[in-house]
PDB file of C-alpha atoms and ligand atoms in Angstrom:
ATOM      1  CA  UNK A 267     -68.142 182.318-208.625  1.00 56.00           C
ATOM      2  CA  UNK A 268     -71.450 183.292-207.530  1.00 61.00           C
ATOM      3  CA  UNK A 269     -72.149 186.905-207.172  1.00 63.00           C
ATOM      4  CA  UNK A 270     -75.187 188.274-205.221  1.00 60.00           C
ATOM      5  CA  UNK A 271     -76.461 191.731-205.201  1.00 64.00           C
ATOM      6  CA  UNK A 272     -74.223 194.586-205.893  1.00 72.00           C
ATOM      7  CA  UNK A 273     -71.384 192.320-207.240  1.00 85.00           C
ATOM      8  CA  UNK A 274     -70.690 190.741-203.797  1.00 95.00           C
ATOM      9  CA  UNK A 275     -69.095 187.255-204.133  1.00 96.00           C
ATOM     10  CA  UNK A 276     -70.796 184.599-202.179  1.00 96.00           C
ATOM     11  CA  UNK A 277     -68.435 181.959-200.911  1.00 97.00           C
ATOM     12  CA  UNK A 278     -69.194 178.323-200.139  1.00 97.00           C
ATOM     13  CA  UNK A 279     -68.383 176.943-196.791  1.00 97.00           C
ATOM     14  CA  UNK A 280     -65.442 175.181-198.224  1.00 98.00           C
ATOM     15  CA  UNK A 281     -64.215 178.212-199.951  1.00 98.00           C
ATOM     16  CA  UNK A 282     -64.479 180.040-196.476  1.00 98.00           C
ATOM     17  CA  UNK A 283     -62.490 177.333-194.832  1.00 98.00           C
ATOM     18  CA  UNK A 284     -59.601 177.919-197.472  1.00 98.00           C
ATOM     19  CA  UNK A 285     -59.890 181.653-196.774  1.00 98.00           C
ATOM     20  CA  UNK A 286     -59.438 180.731-193.092  1.00 98.00           C
ATOM     21  CA  UNK A 287     -56.313 178.801-193.850  1.00 98.00           C
ATOM     22  CA  UNK A 288     -55.073 181.901-195.626  1.00 98.00           C
ATOM     23  CA  UNK A 289     -56.050 184.042-192.784  1.00 98.00           C
ATOM     24  CA  UNK A 290     -54.054 181.847-190.354  1.00 98.00           C
ATOM     25  CA  UNK A 291     -50.988 182.233-192.612  1.00 98.00           C
ATOM     26  CA  UNK A 292     -51.446 186.035-192.394  1.00 98.00           C
ATOM     27  CA  UNK A 293     -51.753 185.901-188.656  1.00 98.00           C
ATOM     28  CA  UNK A 294     -48.599 184.007-188.308  1.00 98.00           C
ATOM     29  CA  UNK A 295     -46.885 186.355-190.851  1.00 98.00           C
ATOM     30  CA  UNK A 296     -47.874 189.414-188.986  1.00 98.00           C
ATOM     31  CA  UNK A 297     -46.879 187.947-185.597  1.00 98.00           C
ATOM     32  CA  UNK A 298     -43.435 186.858-186.966  1.00 98.00           C
ATOM     33  CA  UNK A 299     -42.910 190.313-188.511  1.00 98.00           C
ATOM     34  CA  UNK A 300     -43.971 192.183-185.404  1.00 98.00           C
ATOM     35  CA  UNK A 301     -41.695 190.139-183.334  1.00 98.00           C
ATOM     36  CA  UNK A 302     -38.817 191.209-185.403  1.00 98.00           C
ATOM     37  CA  UNK A 303     -39.656 194.902-185.508  1.00 98.00           C
ATOM     38  CA  UNK A 304     -36.901 196.343-183.478  1.00 98.00           C
ATOM     39  CA  UNK A 305     -34.536 199.333-183.599  1.00 98.00           C
ATOM     40  CA  UNK A 306     -31.819 198.736-186.008  1.00 98.00           C
ATOM     41  CA  UNK A 307     -33.731 196.440-188.476  1.00 98.00           C
ATOM     42  CA  UNK A 308     -34.710 197.813-192.015  1.00 98.00           C
ATOM     43  CA  UNK A 309     -38.212 197.568-193.449  1.00 98.00           C
ATOM     44  CA  UNK A 310     -36.737 195.578-196.337  1.00 98.00           C
ATOM     45  CA  UNK A 311     -35.355 193.078-193.824  1.00 98.00           C
ATOM     46  CA  UNK A 312     -38.951 192.951-192.070  1.00 98.00           C
ATOM     47  CA  UNK A 313     -40.429 192.173-195.506  1.00 98.00           C
ATOM     48  CA  UNK A 314     -38.086 189.290-195.862  1.00 98.00           C
ATOM     49  CA  UNK A 315     -39.276 187.895-192.470  1.00 98.00           C
ATOM     50  CA  UNK A 316     -42.803 188.097-193.900  1.00 98.00           C
ATOM     51  CA  UNK A 317     -42.066 186.447-197.161  1.00 98.00           C
ATOM     52  CA  UNK A 318     -40.232 183.519-195.401  1.00 98.00           C
ATOM     53  CA  UNK A 319     -43.639 182.818-193.528  1.00 98.00           C
ATOM     54  CA  UNK A 320     -45.674 182.767-196.798  1.00 98.00           C
ATOM     55  CA  UNK A 321     -43.029 180.381-198.497  1.00 98.00           C
ATOM     56  CA  UNK A 322     -42.987 178.079-195.484  1.00 98.00           C
ATOM     57  CA  UNK A 323     -46.627 177.711-195.721  1.00 98.00           C
ATOM     58  CA  UNK A 324     -46.886 177.243-199.539  1.00 98.00           C
ATOM     59  CA  UNK A 325     -48.866 180.665-199.731  1.00 98.00           C
ATOM     60  CA  UNK A 326     -48.208 183.338-202.310  1.00 98.00           C
ATOM     61  CA  UNK A 327     -48.559 187.130-201.827  1.00 98.00           C
ATOM     62  CA  UNK A 328     -51.338 189.305-202.835  1.00 97.00           C
ATOM     63  CA  UNK A 329     -49.415 192.514-201.992  1.00 97.00           C
ATOM     64  CA  UNK A 330     -46.346 191.752-204.075  1.00 97.00           C
ATOM     65  CA  UNK A 331     -46.589 193.507-207.437  1.00 97.00           C
ATOM     66  CA  UNK A 332     -50.271 194.688-206.727  1.00 97.00           C
ATOM     67  CA  UNK A 333     -51.089 197.363-209.110  1.00 96.00           C
ATOM     68  CA  UNK A 334     -48.661 196.629-211.780  1.00 96.00           C
ATOM     69  CA  UNK A 335     -49.481 198.044-215.178  1.00 96.00           C
ATOM     70  CA  UNK A 336     -49.367 196.171-218.457  1.00 96.00           C
ATOM     71  CA  UNK A 337     -45.516 196.507-218.625  1.00 96.00           C
ATOM     72  CA  UNK A 338     -45.140 195.123-215.054  1.00 95.00           C
ATOM     73  CA  UNK A 339     -44.297 198.508-213.678  1.00 95.00           C
ATOM     74  CA  UNK A 340     -45.834 200.746-210.912  1.00 94.00           C
ATOM     75  CA  UNK A 341     -46.896 197.870-208.539  1.00 96.00           C
ATOM     76  CA  UNK A 342     -46.212 197.402-204.926  1.00 97.00           C
ATOM     77  CA  UNK A 343     -42.736 195.973-204.138  1.00 97.00           C
ATOM     78  CA  UNK A 344     -43.247 194.016-200.871  1.00 98.00           C
ATOM     79  CA  UNK A 345     -45.338 191.269-199.343  1.00 98.00           C
ATOM     80  CA  UNK A 346     -46.245 193.602-196.436  1.00 98.00           C
ATOM     81  CA  UNK A 347     -46.987 197.268-196.294  1.00 98.00           C
ATOM     82  CA  UNK A 348     -44.773 198.826-193.500  1.00 98.00           C
ATOM     83  CA  UNK A 349     -46.113 202.207-192.493  1.00 98.00           C
ATOM     84  CA  UNK A 350     -44.013 204.114-189.861  1.00 98.00           C
ATOM     85  CA  UNK A 351     -45.223 207.109-187.562  1.00 98.00           C
ATOM     86  CA  UNK A 352     -46.973 209.527-189.770  1.00 98.00           C
ATOM     87  CA  UNK A 353     -47.323 206.985-192.566  1.00 98.00           C
ATOM     88  CA  UNK A 354     -51.075 205.822-192.575  1.00 98.00           C
ATOM     89  CA  UNK A 355     -50.936 202.951-194.982  1.00 98.00           C
ATOM     90  CA  UNK A 356     -49.135 201.459-198.088  1.00 98.00           C
ATOM     91  CA  UNK A 357     -45.485 202.166-196.646  1.00 98.00           C
ATOM     92  CA  UNK A 358     -43.120 200.405-199.103  1.00 98.00           C
ATOM     93  CA  UNK A 359     -40.499 198.187-197.678  1.00 98.00           C
ATOM     94  CA  UNK A 360     -36.969 199.629-198.232  1.00 98.00           C
ATOM     95  CA  UNK A 361     -33.700 200.908-196.653  1.00 98.00           C
ATOM     96  CA  UNK A 362     -35.436 202.737-193.858  1.00 98.00           C
ATOM     97  CA  UNK A 363     -33.912 201.884-190.480  1.00 98.00           C
ATOM     98  CA  UNK A 364     -36.377 201.458-187.649  1.00 98.00           C
ATOM     99  CA  UNK A 365     -35.723 203.504-184.585  1.00 98.00           C
ATOM    100  CA  UNK A 366     -36.574 203.196-180.910  1.00 98.00           C
ATOM    101  CA  UNK A 367     -40.018 204.668-180.388  1.00 98.00           C
ATOM    102  CA  UNK A 368     -41.324 204.341-183.916  1.00 98.00           C
ATOM    103  CA  UNK A 369     -44.965 203.344-184.370  1.00 98.00           C
ATOM    104  CA  UNK A 370     -45.153 200.641-187.097  1.00 98.00           C
ATOM    105  CA  UNK A 371     -48.399 199.407-188.852  1.00 98.00           C
ATOM    106  CA  UNK A 372     -47.780 196.051-190.613  1.00 98.00           C
ATOM    107  CA  UNK A 373     -50.461 195.212-193.206  1.00 98.00           C
ATOM    108  CA  UNK A 374     -50.114 191.852-195.075  1.00 98.00           C
ATOM    109  CA  UNK A 375     -51.824 189.146-197.016  1.00 98.00           C
ATOM    110  CA  UNK A 376     -51.654 185.710-198.260  1.00 98.00           C
ATOM    111  CA  UNK A 377     -53.256 183.530-201.002  1.00 98.00           C
ATOM    112  CA  UNK A 378     -53.969 179.779-200.534  1.00 98.00           C
ATOM    113  CA  UNK A 379     -55.595 177.782-203.395  1.00 98.00           C
ATOM    114  CA  UNK A 380     -56.592 181.045-204.910  1.00 98.00           C
ATOM    115  CA  UNK A 381     -58.327 182.512-201.945  1.00 98.00           C
ATOM    116  CA  UNK A 382     -57.236 185.575-200.066  1.00 98.00           C
ATOM    117  CA  UNK A 383     -56.442 186.655-196.484  1.00 98.00           C
ATOM    118  CA  UNK A 384     -55.661 190.194-195.344  1.00 98.00           C
ATOM    119  CA  UNK A 385     -54.997 191.711-191.922  1.00 98.00           C
ATOM    120  CA  UNK A 386     -53.131 194.437-190.364  1.00 98.00           C
ATOM    121  CA  UNK A 387     -51.845 195.488-186.867  1.00 98.00           C
ATOM    122  CA  UNK A 388     -49.908 198.283-185.191  1.00 98.00           C
ATOM    123  CA  UNK A 389     -46.825 197.845-182.822  1.00 98.00           C
ATOM    124  CA  UNK A 390     -44.284 200.039-181.216  1.00 98.00           C
ATOM    125  CA  UNK A 391     -40.584 199.652-182.103  1.00 98.00           C
ATOM    126  CA  UNK A 392     -39.209 199.256-178.609  1.00 97.00           C
ATOM    127  CA  UNK A 393     -41.067 201.816-176.428  1.00 97.00           C
ATOM    128  CA  UNK A 394     -44.316 203.490-177.518  1.00 98.00           C
ATOM    129  CA  UNK A 395     -44.047 206.890-178.911  1.00 98.00           C
ATOM    130  CA  UNK A 396     -45.868 209.548-176.903  1.00 97.00           C
ATOM    131  CA  UNK A 397     -49.530 208.937-177.599  1.00 98.00           C
ATOM    132  CA  UNK A 398     -49.064 205.985-179.637  1.00 98.00           C
ATOM    133  CA  UNK A 399     -50.374 203.257-177.355  1.00 98.00           C
ATOM    134  CA  UNK A 400     -53.640 204.972-176.620  1.00 98.00           C
ATOM    135  CA  UNK A 401     -53.950 205.803-180.351  1.00 98.00           C
ATOM    136  CA  UNK A 402     -53.446 202.035-181.289  1.00 98.00           C
ATOM    137  CA  UNK A 403     -55.726 200.694-178.484  1.00 98.00           C
ATOM    138  CA  UNK A 404     -58.622 203.105-179.779  1.00 98.00           C
ATOM    139  CA  UNK A 405     -58.076 201.915-183.277  1.00 98.00           C
ATOM    140  CA  UNK A 406     -58.019 198.378-182.228  1.00 98.00           C
ATOM    141  CA  UNK A 407     -61.077 198.734-180.178  1.00 98.00           C
ATOM    142  CA  UNK A 408     -62.856 200.480-182.993  1.00 98.00           C
ATOM    143  CA  UNK A 409     -62.005 197.508-185.209  1.00 98.00           C
ATOM    144  CA  UNK A 410     -63.565 195.013-182.720  1.00 98.00           C
ATOM    145  CA  UNK A 411     -66.608 197.447-182.404  1.00 98.00           C
ATOM    146  CA  UNK A 412     -67.145 197.026-186.037  1.00 98.00           C
ATOM    147  CA  UNK A 413     -66.602 193.253-185.914  1.00 98.00           C
ATOM    148  CA  UNK A 414     -69.133 193.105-182.967  1.00 98.00           C
ATOM    149  CA  UNK A 415     -71.657 194.746-185.087  1.00 98.00           C
ATOM    150  CA  UNK A 416     -71.673 192.234-187.810  1.00 98.00           C
ATOM    151  CA  UNK A 417     -74.425 189.727-187.882  1.00 96.00           C
ATOM    152  CA  UNK A 418     -76.673 188.272-190.679  1.00 96.00           C
ATOM    153  CA  UNK A 419     -79.208 190.741-191.657  1.00 93.00           C
ATOM    154  CA  UNK A 420     -77.160 193.711-190.519  1.00 96.00           C
ATOM    155  CA  UNK A 421     -76.090 196.167-193.072  1.00 97.00           C
ATOM    156  CA  UNK A 422     -72.542 197.495-193.844  1.00 98.00           C
ATOM    157  CA  UNK A 423     -73.545 200.892-192.500  1.00 98.00           C
ATOM    158  CA  UNK A 424     -74.000 199.276-188.969  1.00 98.00           C
ATOM    159  CA  UNK A 425     -70.351 198.199-189.056  1.00 98.00           C
ATOM    160  CA  UNK A 426     -69.337 201.632-190.227  1.00 98.00           C
ATOM    161  CA  UNK A 427     -71.566 203.486-187.599  1.00 98.00           C
ATOM    162  CA  UNK A 428     -70.212 201.223-184.806  1.00 98.00           C
ATOM    163  CA  UNK A 429     -66.495 202.052-185.705  1.00 98.00           C
ATOM    164  CA  UNK A 430     -67.280 205.657-185.858  1.00 98.00           C
ATOM    165  CA  UNK A 431     -69.158 205.549-182.507  1.00 98.00           C
ATOM    166  CA  UNK A 432     -66.299 203.709-180.795  1.00 98.00           C
ATOM    167  CA  UNK A 433     -64.055 206.599-181.804  1.00 98.00           C
ATOM    168  CA  UNK A 434     -66.415 209.400-180.935  1.00 98.00           C
ATOM    169  CA  UNK A 435     -65.023 211.852-178.279  1.00 95.00           C
ATOM    170  CA  UNK A 436     -61.571 210.532-178.644  1.00 97.00           C
ATOM    171  CA  UNK A 437     -60.443 213.532-180.808  1.00 97.00           C
ATOM    172  CA  UNK A 438     -58.656 211.114-183.187  1.00 98.00           C
ATOM    173  CA  UNK A 439     -58.967 211.631-186.866  1.00 98.00           C
ATOM    174  CA  UNK A 440     -60.855 208.823-188.803  1.00 98.00           C
ATOM    175  CA  UNK A 441     -59.270 208.525-192.420  1.00 98.00           C
ATOM    176  CA  UNK A 442     -61.925 208.643-194.968  1.00 97.00           C
ATOM    177  CA  UNK A 443     -60.229 207.884-198.162  1.00 97.00           C
ATOM    178  CA  UNK A 444     -59.235 204.348-197.405  1.00 97.00           C
ATOM    179  CA  UNK A 445     -61.783 201.744-196.274  1.00 98.00           C
ATOM    180  CA  UNK A 446     -62.512 198.177-195.818  1.00 98.00           C
ATOM    181  CA  UNK A 447     -63.578 195.903-198.410  1.00 98.00           C
ATOM    182  CA  UNK A 448     -64.956 192.610-199.545  1.00 98.00           C
ATOM    183  CA  UNK A 449     -62.423 189.666-200.079  1.00 98.00           C
ATOM    184  CA  UNK A 450     -62.453 186.203-201.650  1.00 98.00           C
ATOM    185  CA  UNK A 451     -61.102 185.109-204.916  1.00 98.00           C
ATOM    186  CA  UNK A 452     -59.475 188.613-205.109  1.00 98.00           C
ATOM    187  CA  UNK A 453     -58.080 190.711-202.264  1.00 98.00           C
ATOM    188  CA  UNK A 454     -60.347 193.833-202.919  1.00 97.00           C
ATOM    189  CA  UNK A 455     -63.930 193.233-203.825  1.00 97.00           C
ATOM    190  CA  UNK A 456     -67.256 195.014-203.220  1.00 96.00           C
ATOM    191  CA  UNK A 457     -68.612 196.073-201.000  1.00 96.00           C
ATOM    192  CA  UNK A 458     -66.730 198.996-199.358  1.00 97.00           C
ATOM    193  CA  UNK A 459     -66.702 198.974-195.749  1.00 98.00           C
ATOM    194  CA  UNK A 460     -66.344 202.640-194.672  1.00 98.00           C
ATOM    195  CA  UNK A 461     -65.103 203.617-191.205  1.00 98.00           C
ATOM    196  CA  UNK A 462     -67.880 206.052-190.754  1.00 98.00           C
ATOM    197  CA  UNK A 463     -71.423 205.786-191.553  1.00 97.00           C
ATOM    198  CA  UNK A 464     -75.020 205.379-190.768  1.00 97.00           C
ATOM    199  CA  UNK A 465     -77.022 202.329-189.563  1.00 96.00           C
ATOM    200  CA  UNK A 466     -79.506 200.603-191.844  1.00 94.00           C
ATOM    201  CA  UNK A 467     -77.464 201.824-195.013  1.00 96.00           C
ATOM    202  CA  UNK A 468     -75.707 199.815-197.627  1.00 95.00           C
ATOM    203  CA  UNK A 469     -75.707 196.086-198.563  1.00 95.00           C
ATOM    204  CA  UNK A 470     -77.121 193.496-196.054  1.00 96.00           C
ATOM    205  CA  UNK A 471     -74.723 190.949-194.591  1.00 97.00           C
ATOM    206  CA  UNK A 472     -75.532 187.337-195.899  1.00 96.00           C
ATOM    207  CA  UNK A 473     -73.895 183.937-195.354  1.00 96.00           C
ATOM    208  CA  UNK A 474     -70.955 183.530-197.693  1.00 97.00           C
ATOM    209  CA  UNK A 475     -69.806 187.089-197.596  1.00 97.00           C
ATOM    210  CA  UNK A 476     -66.198 187.893-196.354  1.00 98.00           C
ATOM    211  CA  UNK A 477     -65.263 191.342-195.224  1.00 98.00           C
ATOM    212  CA  UNK A 478     -62.099 193.058-194.368  1.00 98.00           C
ATOM    213  CA  UNK A 479     -62.665 195.717-191.674  1.00 98.00           C
ATOM    214  CA  UNK A 480     -59.890 198.254-191.277  1.00 98.00           C
ATOM    215  CA  UNK A 481     -60.096 201.465-189.400  1.00 98.00           C
ATOM    216  CA  UNK A 482     -57.076 203.982-189.907  1.00 98.00           C
ATOM    217  CA  UNK A 483     -56.954 206.827-187.328  1.00 98.00           C
ATOM    218  CA  UNK A 484     -54.674 209.671-186.696  1.00 98.00           C
ATOM    219  CA  UNK A 485     -53.548 211.538-183.581  1.00 98.00           C
ATOM    220  CA  UNK A 486     -54.166 214.981-185.377  1.00 98.00           C
ATOM    221  CA  UNK A 487     -55.922 215.670-188.537  1.00 98.00           C
ATOM    222  CA  UNK A 488     -56.814 212.813-190.793  1.00 98.00           C
ATOM    223  CA  UNK A 489     -56.012 214.895-194.006  1.00 98.00           C
ATOM    224  CA  UNK A 490     -53.482 212.716-195.959  1.00 98.00           C
ATOM    225  CA  UNK A 491     -51.395 212.748-199.098  1.00 98.00           C
ATOM    226  CA  UNK A 492     -49.435 210.094-201.225  1.00 98.00           C
ATOM    227  CA  UNK A 493     -45.751 210.502-201.347  1.00 98.00           C
ATOM    228  CA  UNK A 494     -43.559 210.644-204.523  1.00 96.00           C
ATOM    229  CA  UNK A 495     -43.288 206.864-204.496  1.00 95.00           C
ATOM    230  CA  UNK A 496     -46.997 206.693-205.500  1.00 95.00           C
ATOM    231  CA  UNK A 497     -47.735 204.500-202.541  1.00 97.00           C
ATOM    232  CA  UNK A 498     -47.129 205.657-199.120  1.00 98.00           C
ATOM    233  CA  UNK A 499     -49.938 207.643-197.594  1.00 98.00           C
ATOM    234  CA  UNK A 500     -48.980 210.136-194.926  1.00 98.00           C
ATOM    235  CA  UNK A 501     -50.737 212.612-192.524  1.00 98.00           C
ATOM    236  CA  UNK A 502     -50.387 216.007-193.912  1.00 98.00           C
ATOM    237  CA  UNK A 503     -49.882 217.480-190.463  1.00 98.00           C
ATOM    238  CA  UNK A 504     -47.167 214.888-189.592  1.00 98.00           C
ATOM    239  CA  UNK A 505     -49.108 213.373-186.772  1.00 98.00           C
ATOM    240  CA  UNK A 506     -48.943 209.672-185.836  1.00 98.00           C
ATOM    241  CA  UNK A 507     -51.240 207.286-187.621  1.00 98.00           C
ATOM    242  CA  UNK A 508     -52.171 203.614-186.935  1.00 98.00           C
ATOM    243  CA  UNK A 509     -54.077 200.763-188.703  1.00 98.00           C
ATOM    244  CA  UNK A 510     -55.757 197.551-187.557  1.00 99.00           C
ATOM    245  CA  UNK A 511     -57.560 195.125-189.797  1.00 98.00           C
ATOM    246  CA  UNK A 512     -59.228 191.702-189.720  1.00 98.00           C
ATOM    247  CA  UNK A 513     -61.028 189.585-192.198  1.00 98.00           C
ATOM    248  CA  UNK A 514     -64.328 188.229-190.964  1.00 98.00           C
ATOM    249  CA  UNK A 515     -67.295 186.125-192.203  1.00 98.00           C
ATOM    250  CA  UNK A 516     -70.789 185.794-190.516  1.00 97.00           C
ATOM    251  CA  UNK A 517     -72.382 182.490-190.201  1.00 96.00           C
ATOM    252  CA  UNK A 518     -75.812 181.611-188.728  1.00 94.00           C
ATOM    253  CA  UNK A 519     -74.062 180.927-185.346  1.00 95.00           C
ATOM    254  CA  UNK A 520     -72.115 184.249-185.138  1.00 97.00           C
ATOM    255  CA  UNK A 521     -69.038 185.992-186.312  1.00 98.00           C
ATOM    256  CA  UNK A 522     -65.619 184.242-187.383  1.00 98.00           C
ATOM    257  CA  UNK A 523     -62.537 186.248-187.455  1.00 98.00           C
ATOM    258  CA  UNK A 524     -60.522 184.315-189.939  1.00 98.00           C
ATOM    259  CA  UNK A 525     -57.411 186.269-189.446  1.00 98.00           C
ATOM    260  CA  UNK A 526     -57.309 186.010-185.691  1.00 98.00           C
ATOM    261  CA  UNK A 527     -55.419 182.813-184.480  1.00 98.00           C
ATOM    262  CA  UNK A 528     -58.412 181.856-182.286  1.00 98.00           C
ATOM    263  CA  UNK A 529     -60.929 182.902-184.716  1.00 98.00           C
ATOM    264  CA  UNK A 530     -61.966 185.831-182.656  1.00 98.00           C
ATOM    265  CA  UNK A 531     -63.314 183.651-179.943  1.00 98.00           C
ATOM    266  CA  UNK A 532     -61.808 185.412-176.876  1.00 98.00           C
ATOM    267  CA  UNK A 533     -62.437 188.854-177.865  1.00 98.00           C
ATOM    268  CA  UNK A 534     -66.028 188.087-179.099  1.00 98.00           C
ATOM    269  CA  UNK A 535     -66.789 186.372-175.823  1.00 98.00           C
ATOM    270  CA  UNK A 536     -65.566 189.383-173.798  1.00 98.00           C
ATOM    271  CA  UNK A 537     -67.715 191.538-176.101  1.00 97.00           C
ATOM    272  CA  UNK A 538     -70.860 189.348-175.611  1.00 97.00           C
ATOM    273  CA  UNK A 539     -70.837 188.542-179.255  1.00 97.00           C
ATOM    274  CA  UNK A 540     -71.698 184.958-180.633  1.00 97.00           C
ATOM    275  CA  UNK A 541     -68.730 183.206-181.963  1.00 98.00           C
ATOM    276  CA  UNK A 542     -69.676 181.381-185.101  1.00 96.00           C
ATOM    277  CA  UNK A 543     -66.866 179.323-186.846  1.00 97.00           C
ATOM    278  CA  UNK A 544     -67.614 176.963-189.547  1.00 96.00           C
ATOM    279  CA  UNK A 545     -67.084 173.468-188.561  1.00 86.00           C
ATOM    280  CA  UNK A 546     -63.966 171.609-190.017  1.00 74.00           C
TER     281      UNK A 546
HETATM  282 MG1   MG B 230     -54.813 194.899-195.316  1.00 97.75          MG
HETATM  283 MG1   MG B 231     -57.530 195.415-196.445  1.00 97.75          MG
END
C-alpha cells in the first residue's frame, strides 16, 4: 500500500473499482434490510437478511467480530449495526422486536477482494415517529452537503464545515464523538472526517483517497453514553437519533459516491456538483 501524508492510504484506480464493487454490495444489503424492517421482526432476523446479501455476492463482513480481543471476545456480533430510536450508532442485533413507529438506522459494510465498503441510512418502521422524518431528511441533506463540498484540493475541514452549515438553525444536535473516516484496505483509516469544523483545515483531498462521510444527529441534546453491552450508543436525554453515511472518492472529474447505486449521479446533478466516476 502507498501511504501519503498523515498515514492516508492512496488507492489505485483498480483498487477504487474494487471498492466500488464492495460499495454496491453494501447498497444492496442496506436496501434489502430496510425493505424487511417492519413491525414484528427482530433485529437478529434483520441481521440475517443482511448476511444473506453478503453471502450471495461473495462478500465478507467487516462488522462481524469487529473489535474482538486476542481471545476472540468483546467484538461486534452482527453484520449490520441496527440502532433504534434513541440509539445513535452501534446497536447490536438481537431479540429486540421492532414496533410500528420505530426509527431505525442501519449501518453496514462489506469486503470484496480485501477492499472495504461502508454506508448507513435511516428508515421508519411503518410510520415515521413524531419528528423522525424531518430529522432524517436533515441528516441526509447534511451528508450530501458534505459530499458536495468534496473536490480535489479541498481540505477535510471543508466537508466538516459544509455538514455543520447544513444543520445550522435546525436546532438538531450534532454528535461529536463519532465521526467519518478514511477507508480502503481496512474499514477505519485516517483521516477523521468530523461533522463540524472549519474550512481550510485538515488534510487536502487528493486522487486515490476514499472517505466515509457520516453525520449522526439528534432531536434533542447530542450528549450520549454507551450501554452496558459496550457497543450501543444512546442519547442521554432519550431523544431520537439518526445516521446517514456514504463512501466517496474524488477524481479529476468530480465525486463518485461508491455506496450509492447510481454512484451519486442524480443527487450530484441536482446539487450542481460534477459526477466523476472512474471508467470501467
Ligand atoms: Mg458505517
Ligand atoms: Mg463508517
